[in-house]
Short mmCIF file of C-alpha atoms and ligand atoms in Angstrom, two decimals:
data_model
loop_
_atom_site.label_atom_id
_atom_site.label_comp_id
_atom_site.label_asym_id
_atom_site.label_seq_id
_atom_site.Cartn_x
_atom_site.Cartn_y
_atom_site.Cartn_z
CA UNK A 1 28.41 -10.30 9.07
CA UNK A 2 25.66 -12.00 11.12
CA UNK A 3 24.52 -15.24 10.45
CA UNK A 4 21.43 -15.37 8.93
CA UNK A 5 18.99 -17.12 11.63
CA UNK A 6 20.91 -14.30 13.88
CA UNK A 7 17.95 -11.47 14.23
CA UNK A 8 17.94 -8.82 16.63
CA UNK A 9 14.63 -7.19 16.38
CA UNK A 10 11.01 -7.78 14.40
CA UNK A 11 9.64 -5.45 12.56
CA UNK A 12 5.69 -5.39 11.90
CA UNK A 13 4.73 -3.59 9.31
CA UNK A 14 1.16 -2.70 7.90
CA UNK A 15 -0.83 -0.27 5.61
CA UNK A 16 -1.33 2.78 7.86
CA UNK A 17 -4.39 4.69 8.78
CA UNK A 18 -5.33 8.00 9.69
CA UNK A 19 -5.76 8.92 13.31
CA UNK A 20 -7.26 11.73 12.60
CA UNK A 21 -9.63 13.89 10.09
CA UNK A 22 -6.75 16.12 9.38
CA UNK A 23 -4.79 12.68 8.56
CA UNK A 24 -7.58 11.47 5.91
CA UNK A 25 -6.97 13.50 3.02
CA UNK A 26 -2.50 13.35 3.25
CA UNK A 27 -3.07 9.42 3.79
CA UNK A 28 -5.05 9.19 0.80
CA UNK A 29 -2.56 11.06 -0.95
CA UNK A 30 0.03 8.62 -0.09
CA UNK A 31 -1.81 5.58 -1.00
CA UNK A 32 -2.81 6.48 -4.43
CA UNK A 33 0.26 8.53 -5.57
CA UNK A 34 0.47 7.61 -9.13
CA UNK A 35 -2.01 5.13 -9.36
CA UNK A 36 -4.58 5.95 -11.28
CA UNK A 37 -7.32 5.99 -8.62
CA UNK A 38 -10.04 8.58 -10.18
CA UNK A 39 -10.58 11.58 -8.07
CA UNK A 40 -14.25 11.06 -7.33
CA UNK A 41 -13.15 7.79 -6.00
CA UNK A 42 -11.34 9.72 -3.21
CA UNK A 43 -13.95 11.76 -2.50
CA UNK A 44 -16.19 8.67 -1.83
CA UNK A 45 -13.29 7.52 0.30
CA UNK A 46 -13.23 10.61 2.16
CA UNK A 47 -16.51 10.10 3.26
CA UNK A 48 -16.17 6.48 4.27
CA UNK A 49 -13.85 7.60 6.67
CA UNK A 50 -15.53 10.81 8.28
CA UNK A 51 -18.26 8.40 9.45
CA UNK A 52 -15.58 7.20 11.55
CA UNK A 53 -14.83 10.34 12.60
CA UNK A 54 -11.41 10.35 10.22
CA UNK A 55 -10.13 7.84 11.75
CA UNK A 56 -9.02 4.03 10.97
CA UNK A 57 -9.30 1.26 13.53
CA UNK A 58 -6.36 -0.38 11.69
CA UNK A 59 -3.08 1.52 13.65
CA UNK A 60 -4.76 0.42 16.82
CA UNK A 61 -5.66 -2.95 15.53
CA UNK A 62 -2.07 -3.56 14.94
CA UNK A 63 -1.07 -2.01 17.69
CA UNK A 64 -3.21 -4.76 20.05
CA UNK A 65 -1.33 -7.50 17.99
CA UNK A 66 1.53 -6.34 18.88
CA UNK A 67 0.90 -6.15 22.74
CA UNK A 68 -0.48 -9.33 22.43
CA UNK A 69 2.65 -10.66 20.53
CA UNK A 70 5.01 -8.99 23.25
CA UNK A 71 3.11 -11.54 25.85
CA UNK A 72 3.35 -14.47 23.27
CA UNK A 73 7.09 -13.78 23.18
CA UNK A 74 7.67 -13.47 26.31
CA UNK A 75 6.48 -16.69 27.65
CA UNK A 76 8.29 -18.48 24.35
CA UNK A 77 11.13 -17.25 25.52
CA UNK A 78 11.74 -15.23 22.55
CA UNK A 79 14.06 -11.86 23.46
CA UNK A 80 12.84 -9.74 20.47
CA UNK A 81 12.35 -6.40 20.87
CA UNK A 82 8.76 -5.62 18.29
CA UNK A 83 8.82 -2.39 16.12
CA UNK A 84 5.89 -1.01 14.61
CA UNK A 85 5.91 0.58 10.69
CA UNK A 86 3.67 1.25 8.09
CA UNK A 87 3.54 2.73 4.32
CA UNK A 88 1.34 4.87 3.95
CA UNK A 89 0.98 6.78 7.58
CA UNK A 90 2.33 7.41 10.70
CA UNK A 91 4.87 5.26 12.05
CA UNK A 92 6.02 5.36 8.70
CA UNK A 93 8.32 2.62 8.40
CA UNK A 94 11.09 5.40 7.36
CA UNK A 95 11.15 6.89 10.71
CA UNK A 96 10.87 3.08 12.41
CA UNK A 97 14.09 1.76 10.85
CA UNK A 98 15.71 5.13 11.26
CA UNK A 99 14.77 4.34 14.99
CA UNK A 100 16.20 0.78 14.83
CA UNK A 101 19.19 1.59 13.20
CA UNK A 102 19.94 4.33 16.25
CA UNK A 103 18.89 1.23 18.51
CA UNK A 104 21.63 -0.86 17.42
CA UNK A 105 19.62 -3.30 15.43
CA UNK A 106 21.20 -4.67 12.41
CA UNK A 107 19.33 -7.79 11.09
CA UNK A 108 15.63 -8.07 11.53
CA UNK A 109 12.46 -10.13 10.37
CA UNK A 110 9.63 -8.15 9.08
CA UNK A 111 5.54 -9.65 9.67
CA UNK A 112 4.05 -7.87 7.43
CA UNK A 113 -0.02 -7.93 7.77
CA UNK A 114 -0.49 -9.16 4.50
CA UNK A 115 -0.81 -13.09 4.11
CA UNK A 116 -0.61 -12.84 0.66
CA UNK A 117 1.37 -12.85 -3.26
CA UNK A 118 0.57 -9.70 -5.70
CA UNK A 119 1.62 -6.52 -6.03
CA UNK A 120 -0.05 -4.83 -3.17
CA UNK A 121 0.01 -7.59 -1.06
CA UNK A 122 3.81 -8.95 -1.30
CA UNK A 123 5.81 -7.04 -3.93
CA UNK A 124 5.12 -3.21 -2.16
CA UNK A 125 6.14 -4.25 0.62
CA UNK A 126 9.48 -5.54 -0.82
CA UNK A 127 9.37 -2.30 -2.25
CA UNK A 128 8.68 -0.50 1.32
CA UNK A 129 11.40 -2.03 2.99
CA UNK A 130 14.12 -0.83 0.27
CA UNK A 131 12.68 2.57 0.28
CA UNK A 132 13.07 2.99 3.95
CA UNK A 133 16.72 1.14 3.99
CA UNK A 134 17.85 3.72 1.05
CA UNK A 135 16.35 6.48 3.38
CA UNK A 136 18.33 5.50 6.53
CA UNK A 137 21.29 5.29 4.60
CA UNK A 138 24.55 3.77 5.48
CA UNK A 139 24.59 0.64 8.36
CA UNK A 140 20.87 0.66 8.10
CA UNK A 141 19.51 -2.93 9.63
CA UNK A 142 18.98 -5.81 7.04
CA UNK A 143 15.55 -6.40 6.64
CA UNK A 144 14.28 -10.25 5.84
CA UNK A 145 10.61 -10.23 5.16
CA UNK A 146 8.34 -13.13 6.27
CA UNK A 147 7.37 -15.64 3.61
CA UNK A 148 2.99 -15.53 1.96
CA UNK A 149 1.04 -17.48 5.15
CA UNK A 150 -2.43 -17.52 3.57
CA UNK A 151 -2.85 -20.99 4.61
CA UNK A 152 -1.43 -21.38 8.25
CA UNK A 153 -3.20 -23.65 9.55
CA UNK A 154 -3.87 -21.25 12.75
CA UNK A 155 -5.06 -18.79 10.36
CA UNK A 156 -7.38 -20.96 9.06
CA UNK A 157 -8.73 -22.02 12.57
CA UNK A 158 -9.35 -18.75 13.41
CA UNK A 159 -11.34 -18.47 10.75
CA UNK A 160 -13.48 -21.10 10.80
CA UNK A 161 -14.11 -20.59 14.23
CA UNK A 162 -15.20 -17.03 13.60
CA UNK A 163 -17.58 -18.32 10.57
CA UNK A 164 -19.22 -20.59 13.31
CA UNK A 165 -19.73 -17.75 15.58
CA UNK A 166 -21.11 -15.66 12.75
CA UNK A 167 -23.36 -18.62 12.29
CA UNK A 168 -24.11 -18.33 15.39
CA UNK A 169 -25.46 -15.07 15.59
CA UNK A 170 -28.19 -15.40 13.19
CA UNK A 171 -31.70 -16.46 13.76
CA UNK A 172 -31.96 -20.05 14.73
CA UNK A 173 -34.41 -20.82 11.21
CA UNK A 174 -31.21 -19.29 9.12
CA UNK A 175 -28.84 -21.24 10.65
CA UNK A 176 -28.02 -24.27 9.10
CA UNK A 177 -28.79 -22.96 5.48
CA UNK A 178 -26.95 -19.87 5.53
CA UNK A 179 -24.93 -19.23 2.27
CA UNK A 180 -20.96 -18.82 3.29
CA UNK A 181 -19.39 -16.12 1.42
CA UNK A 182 -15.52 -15.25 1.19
CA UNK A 183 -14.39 -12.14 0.55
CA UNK A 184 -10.99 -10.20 0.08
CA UNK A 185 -9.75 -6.94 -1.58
CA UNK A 186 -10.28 -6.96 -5.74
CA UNK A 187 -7.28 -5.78 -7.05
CA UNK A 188 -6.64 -5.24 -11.21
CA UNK A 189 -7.24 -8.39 -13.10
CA UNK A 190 -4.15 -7.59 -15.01
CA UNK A 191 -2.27 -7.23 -11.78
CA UNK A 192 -3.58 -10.70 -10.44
CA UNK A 193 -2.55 -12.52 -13.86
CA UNK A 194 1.04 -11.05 -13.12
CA UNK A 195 1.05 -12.13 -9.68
CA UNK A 196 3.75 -14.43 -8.26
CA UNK A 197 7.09 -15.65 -10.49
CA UNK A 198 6.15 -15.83 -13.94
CA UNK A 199 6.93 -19.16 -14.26
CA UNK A 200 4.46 -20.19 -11.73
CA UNK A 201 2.36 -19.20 -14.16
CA UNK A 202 0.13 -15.95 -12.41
CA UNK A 203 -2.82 -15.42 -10.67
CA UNK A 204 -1.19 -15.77 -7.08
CA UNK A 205 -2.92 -13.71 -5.67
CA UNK A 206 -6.56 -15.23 -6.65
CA UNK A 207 -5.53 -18.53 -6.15
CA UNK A 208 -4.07 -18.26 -2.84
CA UNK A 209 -7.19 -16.43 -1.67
CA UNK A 210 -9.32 -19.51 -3.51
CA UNK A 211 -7.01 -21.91 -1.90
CA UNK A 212 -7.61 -20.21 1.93
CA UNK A 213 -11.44 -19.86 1.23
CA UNK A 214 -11.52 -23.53 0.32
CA UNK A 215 -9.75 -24.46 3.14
CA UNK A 216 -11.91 -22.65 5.72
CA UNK A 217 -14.84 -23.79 4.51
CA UNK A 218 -13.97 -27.68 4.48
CA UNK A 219 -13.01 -26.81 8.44
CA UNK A 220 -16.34 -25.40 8.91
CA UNK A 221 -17.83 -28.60 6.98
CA UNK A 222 -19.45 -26.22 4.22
CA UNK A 223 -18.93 -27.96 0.73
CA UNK A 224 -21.09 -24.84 -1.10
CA UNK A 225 -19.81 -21.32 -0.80
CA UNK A 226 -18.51 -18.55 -2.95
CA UNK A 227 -15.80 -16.49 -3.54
CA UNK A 228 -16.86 -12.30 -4.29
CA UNK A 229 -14.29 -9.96 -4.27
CA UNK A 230 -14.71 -5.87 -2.40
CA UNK A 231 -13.19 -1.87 -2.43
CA UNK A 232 -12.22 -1.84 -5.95
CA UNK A 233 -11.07 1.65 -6.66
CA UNK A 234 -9.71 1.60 -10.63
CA UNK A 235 -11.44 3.75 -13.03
CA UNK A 236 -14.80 1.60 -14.40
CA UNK A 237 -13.14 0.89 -18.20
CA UNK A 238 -10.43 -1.09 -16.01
CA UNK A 239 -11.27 -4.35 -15.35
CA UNK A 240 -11.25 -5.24 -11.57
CA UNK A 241 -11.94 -8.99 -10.26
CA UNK A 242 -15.29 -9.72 -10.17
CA UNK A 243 -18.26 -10.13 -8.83
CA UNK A 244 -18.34 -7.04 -6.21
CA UNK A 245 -19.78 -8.41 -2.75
CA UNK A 246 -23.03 -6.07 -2.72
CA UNK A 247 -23.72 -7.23 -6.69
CA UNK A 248 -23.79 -10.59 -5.18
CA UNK A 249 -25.87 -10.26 -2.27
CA UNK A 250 -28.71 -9.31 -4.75
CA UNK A 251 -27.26 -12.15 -7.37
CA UNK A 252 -28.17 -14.17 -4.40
CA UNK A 253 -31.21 -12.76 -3.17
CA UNK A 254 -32.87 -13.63 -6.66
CA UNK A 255 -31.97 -17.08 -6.11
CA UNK A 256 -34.13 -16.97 -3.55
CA UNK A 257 -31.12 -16.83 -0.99
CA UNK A 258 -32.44 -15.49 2.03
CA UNK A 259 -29.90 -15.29 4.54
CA UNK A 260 -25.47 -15.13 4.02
CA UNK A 261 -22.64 -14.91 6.39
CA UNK A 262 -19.44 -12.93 4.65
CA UNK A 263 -16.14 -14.08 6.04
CA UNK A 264 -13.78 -11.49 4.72
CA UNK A 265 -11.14 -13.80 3.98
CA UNK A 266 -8.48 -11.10 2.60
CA UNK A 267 -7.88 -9.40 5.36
CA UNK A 268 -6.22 -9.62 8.99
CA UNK A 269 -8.27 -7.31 11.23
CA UNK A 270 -11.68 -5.04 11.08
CA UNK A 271 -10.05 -2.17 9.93
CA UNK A 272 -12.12 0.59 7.34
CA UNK A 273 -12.46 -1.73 4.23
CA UNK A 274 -14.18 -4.45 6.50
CA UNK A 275 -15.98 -1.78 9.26
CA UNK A 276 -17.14 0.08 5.72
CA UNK A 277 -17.69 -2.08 2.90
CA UNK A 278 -18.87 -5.30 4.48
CA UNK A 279 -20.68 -4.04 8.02
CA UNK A 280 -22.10 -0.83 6.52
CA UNK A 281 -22.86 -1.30 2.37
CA UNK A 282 -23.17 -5.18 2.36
CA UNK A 283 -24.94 -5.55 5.19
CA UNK A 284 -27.79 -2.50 4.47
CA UNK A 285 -27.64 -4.27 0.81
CA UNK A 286 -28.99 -7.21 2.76
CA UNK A 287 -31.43 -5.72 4.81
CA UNK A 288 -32.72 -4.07 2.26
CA UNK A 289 -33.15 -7.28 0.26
CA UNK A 290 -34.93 -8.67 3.74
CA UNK A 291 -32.02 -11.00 3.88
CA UNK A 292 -30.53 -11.89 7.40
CA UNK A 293 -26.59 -11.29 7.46
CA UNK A 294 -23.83 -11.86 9.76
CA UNK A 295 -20.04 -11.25 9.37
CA UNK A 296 -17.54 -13.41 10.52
CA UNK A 297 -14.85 -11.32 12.35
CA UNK A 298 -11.42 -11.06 11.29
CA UNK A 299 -8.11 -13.66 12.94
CA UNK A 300 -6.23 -10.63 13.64
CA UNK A 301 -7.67 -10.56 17.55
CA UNK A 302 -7.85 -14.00 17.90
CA UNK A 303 -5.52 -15.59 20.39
CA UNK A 304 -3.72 -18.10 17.53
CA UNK A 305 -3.16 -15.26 15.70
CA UNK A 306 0.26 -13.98 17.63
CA UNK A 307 1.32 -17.63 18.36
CA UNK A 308 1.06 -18.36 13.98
CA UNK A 309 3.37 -14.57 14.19
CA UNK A 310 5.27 -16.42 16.36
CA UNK A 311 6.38 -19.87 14.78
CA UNK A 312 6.35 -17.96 11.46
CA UNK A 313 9.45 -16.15 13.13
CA UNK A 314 10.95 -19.19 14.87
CA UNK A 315 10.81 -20.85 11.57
CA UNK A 316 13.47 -18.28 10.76
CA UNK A 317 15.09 -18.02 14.00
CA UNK A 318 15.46 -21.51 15.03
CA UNK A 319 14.53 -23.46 11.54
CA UNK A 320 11.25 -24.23 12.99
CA UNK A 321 8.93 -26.41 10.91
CA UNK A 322 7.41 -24.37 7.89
CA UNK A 323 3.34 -25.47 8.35
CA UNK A 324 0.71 -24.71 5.75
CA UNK A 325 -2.31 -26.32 4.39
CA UNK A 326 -2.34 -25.28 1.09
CA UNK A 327 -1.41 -27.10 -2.18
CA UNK A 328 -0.87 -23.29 -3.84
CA UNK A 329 2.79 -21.82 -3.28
CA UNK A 330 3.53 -19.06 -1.02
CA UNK A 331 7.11 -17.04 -1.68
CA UNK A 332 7.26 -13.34 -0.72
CA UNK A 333 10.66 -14.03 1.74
CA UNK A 334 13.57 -11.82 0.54
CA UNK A 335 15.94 -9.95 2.27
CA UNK A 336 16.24 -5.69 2.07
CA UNK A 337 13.46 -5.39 -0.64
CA UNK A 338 14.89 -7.91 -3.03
CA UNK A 339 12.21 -9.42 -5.95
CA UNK A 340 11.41 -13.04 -4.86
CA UNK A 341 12.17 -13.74 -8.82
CA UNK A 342 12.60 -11.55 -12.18
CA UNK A 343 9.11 -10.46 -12.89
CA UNK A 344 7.02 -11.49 -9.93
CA UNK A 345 3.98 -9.15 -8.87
CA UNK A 346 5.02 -7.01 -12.21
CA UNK A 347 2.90 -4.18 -12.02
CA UNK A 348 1.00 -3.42 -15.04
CA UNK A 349 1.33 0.11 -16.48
CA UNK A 350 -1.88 1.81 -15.56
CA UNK A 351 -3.61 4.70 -17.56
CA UNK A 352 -2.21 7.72 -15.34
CA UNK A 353 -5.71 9.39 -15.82
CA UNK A 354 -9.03 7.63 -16.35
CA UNK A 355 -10.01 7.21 -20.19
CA UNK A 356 -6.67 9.55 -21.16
CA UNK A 357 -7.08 10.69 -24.66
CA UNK A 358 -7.49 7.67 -26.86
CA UNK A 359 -8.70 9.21 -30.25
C1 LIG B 401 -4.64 -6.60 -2.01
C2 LIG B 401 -4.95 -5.43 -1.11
C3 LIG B 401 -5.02 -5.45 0.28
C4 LIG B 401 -4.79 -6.66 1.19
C5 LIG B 401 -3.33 -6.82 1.52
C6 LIG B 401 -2.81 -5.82 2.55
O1 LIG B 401 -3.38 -5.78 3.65
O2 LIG B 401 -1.85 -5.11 2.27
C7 LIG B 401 -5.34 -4.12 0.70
C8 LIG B 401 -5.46 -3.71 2.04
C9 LIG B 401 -5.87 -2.44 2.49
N1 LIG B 401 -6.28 -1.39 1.72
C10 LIG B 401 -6.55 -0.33 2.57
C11 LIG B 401 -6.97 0.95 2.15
C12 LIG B 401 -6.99 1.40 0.83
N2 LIG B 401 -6.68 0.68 -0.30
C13 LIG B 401 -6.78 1.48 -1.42
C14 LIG B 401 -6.53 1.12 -2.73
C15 LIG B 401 -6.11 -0.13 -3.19
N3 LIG B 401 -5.97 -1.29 -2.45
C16 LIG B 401 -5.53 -2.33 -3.26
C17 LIG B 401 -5.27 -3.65 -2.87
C18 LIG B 401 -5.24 -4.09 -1.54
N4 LIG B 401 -5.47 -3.33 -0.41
C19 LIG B 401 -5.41 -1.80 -4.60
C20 LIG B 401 -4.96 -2.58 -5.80
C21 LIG B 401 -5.77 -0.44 -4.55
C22 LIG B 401 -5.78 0.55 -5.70
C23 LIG B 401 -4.65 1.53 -5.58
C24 LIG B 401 -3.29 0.84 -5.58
O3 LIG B 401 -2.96 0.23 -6.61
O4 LIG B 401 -2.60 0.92 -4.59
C25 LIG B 401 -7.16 2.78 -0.98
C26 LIG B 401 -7.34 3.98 -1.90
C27 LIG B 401 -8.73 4.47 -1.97
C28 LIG B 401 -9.71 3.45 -2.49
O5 LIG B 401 -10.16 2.60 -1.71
O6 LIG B 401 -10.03 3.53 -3.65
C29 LIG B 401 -7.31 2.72 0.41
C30 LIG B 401 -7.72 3.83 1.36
C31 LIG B 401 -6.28 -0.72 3.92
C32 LIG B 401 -6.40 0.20 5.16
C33 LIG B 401 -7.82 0.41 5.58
C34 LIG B 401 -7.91 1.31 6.78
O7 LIG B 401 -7.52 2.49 6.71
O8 LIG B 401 -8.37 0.84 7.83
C35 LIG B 401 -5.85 -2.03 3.87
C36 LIG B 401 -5.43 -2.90 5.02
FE1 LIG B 402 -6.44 -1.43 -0.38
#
């Protein structure tokens, strides 16, 4: 047995994105297997990603992290070889820790480009990592997944900084009274009130992503902003959290709100749901409304962004100081897929088809 600050290898491992138009339709499949995502949801999907000519920024996104990691490393000093995986396309994390295993490793720490608790942001990943293990089969490397960082306080730098360059960008009269929206992925409400270990009470997810958005804007010095939530996918009967970021860009613009900058707090890097959803549909929601708009980019290329990677692994490696600037837990560390407690990020049973016969 190794010891366990004794790791031979880091794993990074993401959602996947097509690379291709022939990818769109088999990545698709693989996200929504048995979810309950309506077909005509899929076919809207389709389409968001054929104006990108089928394919995602997000493989290459994480792809420049990790070159920019390997450089962080290397001048820390830290002799980690990086391997790249994802669930739901190519490198699928099956054929990555098939590849480590033939490479020798046997105990590695997995980044995975979430920051946060829930189901689809913690728990499936747990669930990734045992599904690969099982597939490699005997000897294949332990896997110790790297705790929730929603509130590193380089992630949170990175952020502000970004909202001021938003700010920036707008026309000088818009500046200073520009309302600051956050925004991250809505997920099921009944899969945020299971989030996290039951007897933390729920909501994990939501109040994680409250606790981060309240946190960037007291480093940007904004005291008034909101929270809106983007890319829900369930059937309409299934409540979602709520409000949707283009319903509240014309909530706003009655209020006589005339110009917003959208930091989209839940996420890591500009791939599709930000490119989309915020740049494309909120932002011609805007215009429309004659309301000036500017998006704050994402931490993922921002230079803190691989050092935070870094001490998050050294606080593993080396017992390196745990730092976070939140008062709401993170968990989400566990080693080969294990559940961080009995019932955490449950996931609700789901209608298998939209509005199924209830008579
Ligand atoms: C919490 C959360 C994050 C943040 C945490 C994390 O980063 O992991 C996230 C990230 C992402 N979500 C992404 C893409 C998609 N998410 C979908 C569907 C869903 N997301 C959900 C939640 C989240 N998603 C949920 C509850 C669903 C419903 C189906 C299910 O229960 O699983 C669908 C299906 C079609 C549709 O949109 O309806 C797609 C294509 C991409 C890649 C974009 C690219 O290709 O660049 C990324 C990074
Ligand atoms: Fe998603």
């Amino acid at each position: 047995m190794t010891t366990p600050g004794d790791f031979d290898a880091l794993l990074v491992l993401s959602f996947g994105g097509p690379e291709q138009p022939a990818d769109v339709r088999p990545f698709l499949e693989n996200v929504t297997r048995g979810r309950g995502v309506p077909p005509e949801r899929l076919d809207t999907v389709v389409e968001h990603y054929m104006h990108f000519g089928g394919v995602s920024p997000i493989n290459r996104l994480n792809r420049d992290i990790i070159d920019a990691l390997r450089v962080e490393f290397d001048s820390a000093g830290v002799d980690l070889p990086i391997y790249f995986g994802n669930r739901n396309w190519h490198p699928m994390i099956e054929d990555t820790v098939a590849t480590m295993k033939s490479d020798g490793i046997r105990n590695a720490l997995v980044f995975p480009t979430s920051a946060w608790g829930g189901y689809s942001g913690c728990r499936q990943y747990h669930e990734d990592i045992a599904r690969a293990r099982a597939a490699v089969g005997d000897d294949a490397p332990h896997l110790l997944k790297i705790r929730q960082y929603y509130d590193h306080p380089l992630m949170v730098d990175a952020f502000s900084d970004a909202v001021a360059s938003a700010r920036a960008t707008l026309p000088e009269q818009h500046r200073a009274g520009a309302r600051l929206v956050f925004t991250a992925h809505s997920i099921p409400s009944a899969a945020d009130a299971n989030a996290g270990p039951p007897e933390d009470g729920g909501h994990l997810y939501s109040r994680q992503v409250a606790e981060a958005s309240r946190l960037v804007a007291a480093a940007s010095g904004v005291d008034d902003y909101d929270l809106v939530w983007q890319s829900r996918s369930g059937p309409p009967q299934v409540p979602w959290l709520d409000p949707d970021i283009c319903d509240h860009v014309e909530a706003l613009s009655e209020k006589s709100v005339d110009a917003v900058i959208v930091c989209p707090i839940g996420f890591v890097s500009d791939h599709l749901e930000v490119v989309w959803d915020l740049d494309t549909e909120a932002e011609e929601k805007a215009r429309e409304l004659g309301m000036a708009f500017a998006r704050a980019g994402t931490p993922g290329s921002d230079a803190r962004f691989p050092r935070m990677i870094r001490e998050l692994v050294d606080e593993y490696r080396v017992g390196g100081r745990c730092r976070g600037l939140g008062s709401v837990p993170g968990y989400g560390s566990t080693l080969d897929g294990s559940r961080c407690a009995v019932g955490c990020c449950e996931q609700p049973t789901r209608p298998s088809r939209p509005a199924a016969a209830t008579s």
